[in-house]
Amino acid sequence: MNALTLDPGLSTDALIRDLAAHFPAERLVTDRLRRLAWGTDASFYRLIPRVVVVVENEEEVQTLLAVCRTHAAPVTFRAAGTSLSGQAVTDSVLAVLGEGWQEATLLEDGAAIALQPGVVGSDANRLLAPLGRKIGPDPASINSAMVGGIAANNSSGMCCGTAQNTYRTLRSLKVILHDGTLLDTGSPVSRAVFTQRHKPLLDSLLALRNEVLADFSLTRRIHEKFKIKNTTGYSLNALLDFDDPIDILAHLMIGSEGTLGFISEVVLETVPDHPHKATTLAFFETAEIAARAVMELKRTPVAAVELIDAAGLKSIAGKPGLPKILSKLPPQGTALLIEVHAETAEAMNHQIGLLLVAMADVPVLEPVRFTTDPSQRELYWKVRKGLFPLVGALRQDGTTVLIEDIAFPIRYLADGVVELQGLFAKHGYDQGIIFGHALEGNLHFVFAQDFNSPEEVARYAALMDDVTDMVVRFDGSLKAEHGTGRNMAPFVEREWGHQAYSLMVRIKNLLDPENLLNAGVIINDDPEIHLKNLKPLPVADAIVDKCIECGFCEVKCPSAGFTLSPRQRIVGWRELSRRRADGVTVTAEDKAVLDDLAGAYDYAGIDTCAACGLCATACPMGIETGALIRKLRGAAKTERQRWIGQKAADHYDTMMAATRLGLRAASMARALIGNAGMKALLDTARKVIPALPHWRSTMPTASKAKIKTVIRDEIVNGGVVYFPSCAARTMGPSPDDPSKDPLPVVMERLLNRAGFQVFYPTGPIENLCCGQPFQSKGLDRQANQKLSELEKNLWWASNAGQYPILMDTSPCAFRAQTAGKERLLFVDIADFLHDRVLPNLTIYRKEKAVTVHCTCSGQKMGNTTKLKALAAACADRVVTPAGVTCCGFAGDKGFFTPELNRHALRRLGKSLDAEITEGVSTSRTCEIGLSETAGIPYHSIAYLLDRCSTPPAES
């Protein structure tokens, strides 16, 4: 059953016209650039949809299915797009989950949780964490993957095995079938109505169950196949595990990859998240010996056992903090990462004892020692999770990195590892490494692959044929965790056999007779579909050439869902680079397509990128897409723009004076005509002068701070050089902020109270800048010039680096720390106030509640915890809004592209209640947009700490 395309008698235009009658234009994606961007997922396939529809609720899904049925247009549903087997792409209609699918409801004190498909897995766990619970599935992508994909792929992971995967922890679900019928299997009323109206369907499912039960060999085969991890094909075990046809239907949906229905909610039984954990790396001479240890550990209360083969261990040898034995392992040395979880320390130690006894007869290369140190445990897991990106980082540009996913009955684990290593050698995959969830016989193997020539495609095909033969011989799973998709669709019958595969085809025909749902996935008649529609990865720029388009970055990006995400920016730039290469753009039509893509990319790719760098914190390769965008901004600058940039750098004091003058003028005008009048005035003026900024109702007043070093007598904690940022020197509080003092005044008062001598840069401070405003615009030369000037000044002011240099704005601190050349100790405001100031203050009062926004730079510097701790010292309740990463103000972009700021903060208000009347952060410009969106004043954390540490007599 192959993927359907649009009915030849009905055009794409007709389909879009009918969709437009039901969906607003902003949720119908028809332009070339964004359709291209949505044509990729984490797999190595690309299919460009004819139209992308953003759906917000169940009624819209039903409407979409009705329209697509009329046009014979298959529909693929997509959550996060982190799937690895090509199940989240289509050349027909792609339905993307919008903002309306993010509800999560705790049930029975956390014993269960109801989740809509747009909830990110780790967000569900954060909700459950205070109750000591978590969801069972724990895929490596849990920080990005959404529940819709986790359920549709029957995700498992490192610790959950087969006992706590999505299938086993499912209590109930809501599903929309191909004809638009909505079934809630947790509702007796819905079950009764469905039973009455869909009796033939339920009778057919029962008939299939009875047919399987009557065939002993088929029953035994299904039982055996699901003793190990298996996501190849459909969940046939549902026919054996349940006798109620509605329960059978519900569990068939799990792992069906959107080919049988759309899952609009799941209720999962949760599992304990034990507080006490211990981890070790155990080393063995060969994979066979390591597999013996796994067999012994299988009988113990162990939480996780991860295998790393010799090639994987060689790639991490020498990394700081890891055992020294890594550098002297034998040629076939193999490691097991072993972890235990327990409710108490005593229980944990008892479990460790049981494990050591079980392994006593298995020879190890050094004694096994468990650690409970969180940093060491984190390092071990970071190394294990870093094996995949390690191969990605080492691969040749223009190639991709593939991660395949198989499982064997555990008795064949050692043979499987050895044979797989042999297949790598046979087919020339010298950089391939093997690791996996050994306790479940589940192996991942990772290798670089070039799909740019027929010979390389043939090499990959030959490898996969041999792997398939091996897995079938060991009666294993070709896809243990990652789903069948297009990648394994041609091999489902080879793994399962004709009888079981025919059963799957009948299930597909029964539940989706028109082949409307994700056609071509799981069930596909094309024996070479896994070799078609391969994703090109042309060389585009060294900054992003290692990107594998996994999509882990998207949950961090403020423009994702608005214009483009980091992954999509890279996809777009790769296509532009390919088309601009010699010989590609040769016809008038080619040039028109290129111009269309480039014109759209200017806004969607470049103008609306905050360049915040948070994407790099989630990227397995550490790729910062913002660095590419800044480079492109710089390359697009005209000579005149560069000349203006240079003049601004050379006469920065004039720029600062002009900014203050402009703010004073704006304040006077606002006093006369109000915010509405100012907005109307600027909106009108911008029609004549497009470069004018947008008015923000929280536009700051002009700063009146006088900055001068004053030598004090009462010094108990030494000196600190305080460098007020450009924003702090020019921008005062907003008019509606109860705090009226400029930030430098507050900072000096706070530092003096804590017993510090405050020094300022020598000479005129107005011309000093860290270069951040220039860097964000791609003016790297001017940015570096300003930072160099600042460092020379601060070298003298800090007495040749003797004193720390306190930066009151996190983006400036981050730039100085990462781009600075001199041996100066730049300290961010959150770090200094937490580590040096707070211990020397007395807190006299506490607020009821405050909300905290940690800036992008603060997150990258790792001071989120300290910022929250500062707020907690001054407030009874501290709220960090869910769903807000970067605020999208991005320096001055909030004045010129305010729609980005609005989109980035669209979820801010959901976490704020009436008790919260104040927000704190560490960047003045970020606070402008936060204040306007939240309707409460945001200001520096220094204001809150100053107010709460002011002695009552001075209040």
Coordinates of N, CA, C and O in Angstrom, one line a residue, residues 105-114 133 165-174 184-187 191 242 246-247 250-251 254 265-270:
T105 N -2.6 17.4 32.9 CA -3.4 17.3 34.1 C -2.9 16.2 35.0 O -3.0 15.0 34.5
L106 N -2.5 16.5 36.2 CA -2.2 15.5 37.1 C -3.4 14.8 37.6 O -4.4 15.4 37.9
L107 N -3.3 13.5 37.8 CA -4.5 12.7 38.2 C -4.0 11.8 39.4 O -2.9 11.3 39.5
E108 N -4.9 11.7 40.4 CA -4.6 10.8 41.6 C -3.2 11.1 42.2 O -2.4 10.2 42.4
D109 N -3.0 12.4 42.5 CA -1.7 12.8 43.1 C -0.5 12.3 42.4 O 0.5 12.0 42.9
G110 N -0.7 12.4 41.0 CA 0.5 12.0 40.2 C 0.6 10.6 39.8 O 1.5 10.2 39.1
A111 N -0.3 9.7 40.3 CA -0.2 8.3 39.9 C -0.5 8.2 38.4 O -0.1 7.2 37.8
A112 N -1.2 9.1 37.8 CA -1.4 9.1 36.4 C -1.4 10.6 35.9 O -1.5 11.5 36.7
I113 N -1.2 10.8 34.6 CA -1.2 12.1 34.0 C -1.9 12.1 32.7 O -1.6 11.2 31.9
A114 N -2.7 13.1 32.5 CA -3.4 13.2 31.1 C -2.6 14.2 30.3 O -2.3 15.3 30.8
R133 N 7.4 11.4 40.8 CA 7.0 10.5 39.7 C 7.5 11.0 38.4 O 8.0 12.1 38.3
N165 N 7.2 1.2 28.9 CA 7.1 2.0 27.7 C 5.7 2.6 27.5 O 4.8 2.3 28.4
T166 N 5.4 3.3 26.5 CA 4.1 3.9 26.3 C 3.0 2.9 26.3 O 2.0 3.1 26.9
Y167 N 3.2 1.8 25.6 CA 2.2 0.8 25.5 C 1.8 0.2 26.9 O 0.6 0.1 27.2
R168 N 2.8 -0.1 27.7 CA 2.5 -0.7 29.0 C 2.0 0.3 30.0 O 1.3 -0.2 31.0
T169 N 2.3 1.5 29.8 CA 1.8 2.5 30.8 C 0.5 3.2 30.4 O 0.1 4.1 31.1
L170 N 0.0 2.9 29.2 CA -1.2 3.5 28.8 C -2.4 3.1 29.6 O -2.7 1.9 29.8
R171 N -3.2 4.1 30.1 CA -4.4 3.9 30.8 C -5.6 4.1 29.8 O -6.5 3.3 29.7
S172 N -5.6 5.2 29.1 CA -6.6 5.4 28.1 C -6.1 6.5 27.1 O -5.1 7.1 27.3
L173 N -6.9 6.7 26.1 CA -6.5 7.7 25.1 C -7.7 8.2 24.4 O -8.8 7.6 24.4
K174 N -7.6 9.4 23.8 CA -8.6 9.9 22.8 C -8.0 9.8 21.4 O -6.8 10.2 21.2
D184 N -13.0 8.4 23.1 CA -12.3 8.6 24.4 C -12.5 7.2 25.1 O -13.5 6.9 25.7
T185 N -11.4 6.5 25.1 CA -11.5 5.1 25.7 C -11.6 5.2 27.2 O -11.8 4.2 27.9
G186 N -11.3 6.4 27.8 CA -11.4 6.5 29.3 C -12.8 7.0 29.7 O -13.1 7.1 30.9
S187 N -13.7 7.2 28.7 CA -15.1 7.6 29.0 C -16.1 6.5 28.8 O -16.2 6.1 27.6
R191 N -17.3 5.2 25.1 CA -17.2 3.8 24.7 C -18.5 3.2 24.3 O -18.6 2.5 23.3
F242 N -5.5 -8.0 25.3 CA -6.8 -7.4 25.7 C -8.0 -8.2 25.0 O -7.8 -8.6 23.8
I246 N -12.3 -2.3 22.2 CA -11.9 -0.9 22.3 C -10.5 -0.8 22.9 O -9.7 0.1 22.5
D247 N -10.2 -1.6 23.9 CA -8.8 -1.6 24.4 C -7.8 -2.1 23.4 O -6.7 -1.6 23.3
A250 N -7.3 0.9 21.2 CA -6.4 1.9 21.8 C -5.0 1.5 21.8 O -4.1 2.3 21.5
H251 N -4.7 0.2 22.0 CA -3.2 -0.2 22.1 C -2.7 -0.4 20.7 O -1.4 -0.3 20.5
I254 N -0.9 2.8 19.7 CA 0.4 3.1 20.2 C 1.4 2.4 19.3 O 1.3 1.2 19.0
E265 N -5.1 12.8 23.0 CA -4.7 12.8 24.4 C -4.4 11.4 24.8 O -4.9 10.4 24.3
V266 N -3.5 11.3 25.7 CA -3.2 10.0 26.4 C -3.2 10.2 27.9 O -2.9 11.3 28.4
V267 N -3.7 9.2 28.6 CA -3.6 9.1 30.1 C -2.6 8.0 30.4 O -2.8 6.8 30.0
L268 N -1.5 8.4 30.9 CA -0.4 7.4 31.2 C -0.3 7.2 32.7 O -0.4 8.1 33.5
E269 N -0.1 5.9 33.1 CA 0.2 5.6 34.5 C 1.7 6.0 34.7 O 2.5 5.8 33.8
T270 N 2.0 6.7 35.7 CA 3.3 7.2 35.9 C 4.1 6.2 36.8 O 3.6 5.2 37.3

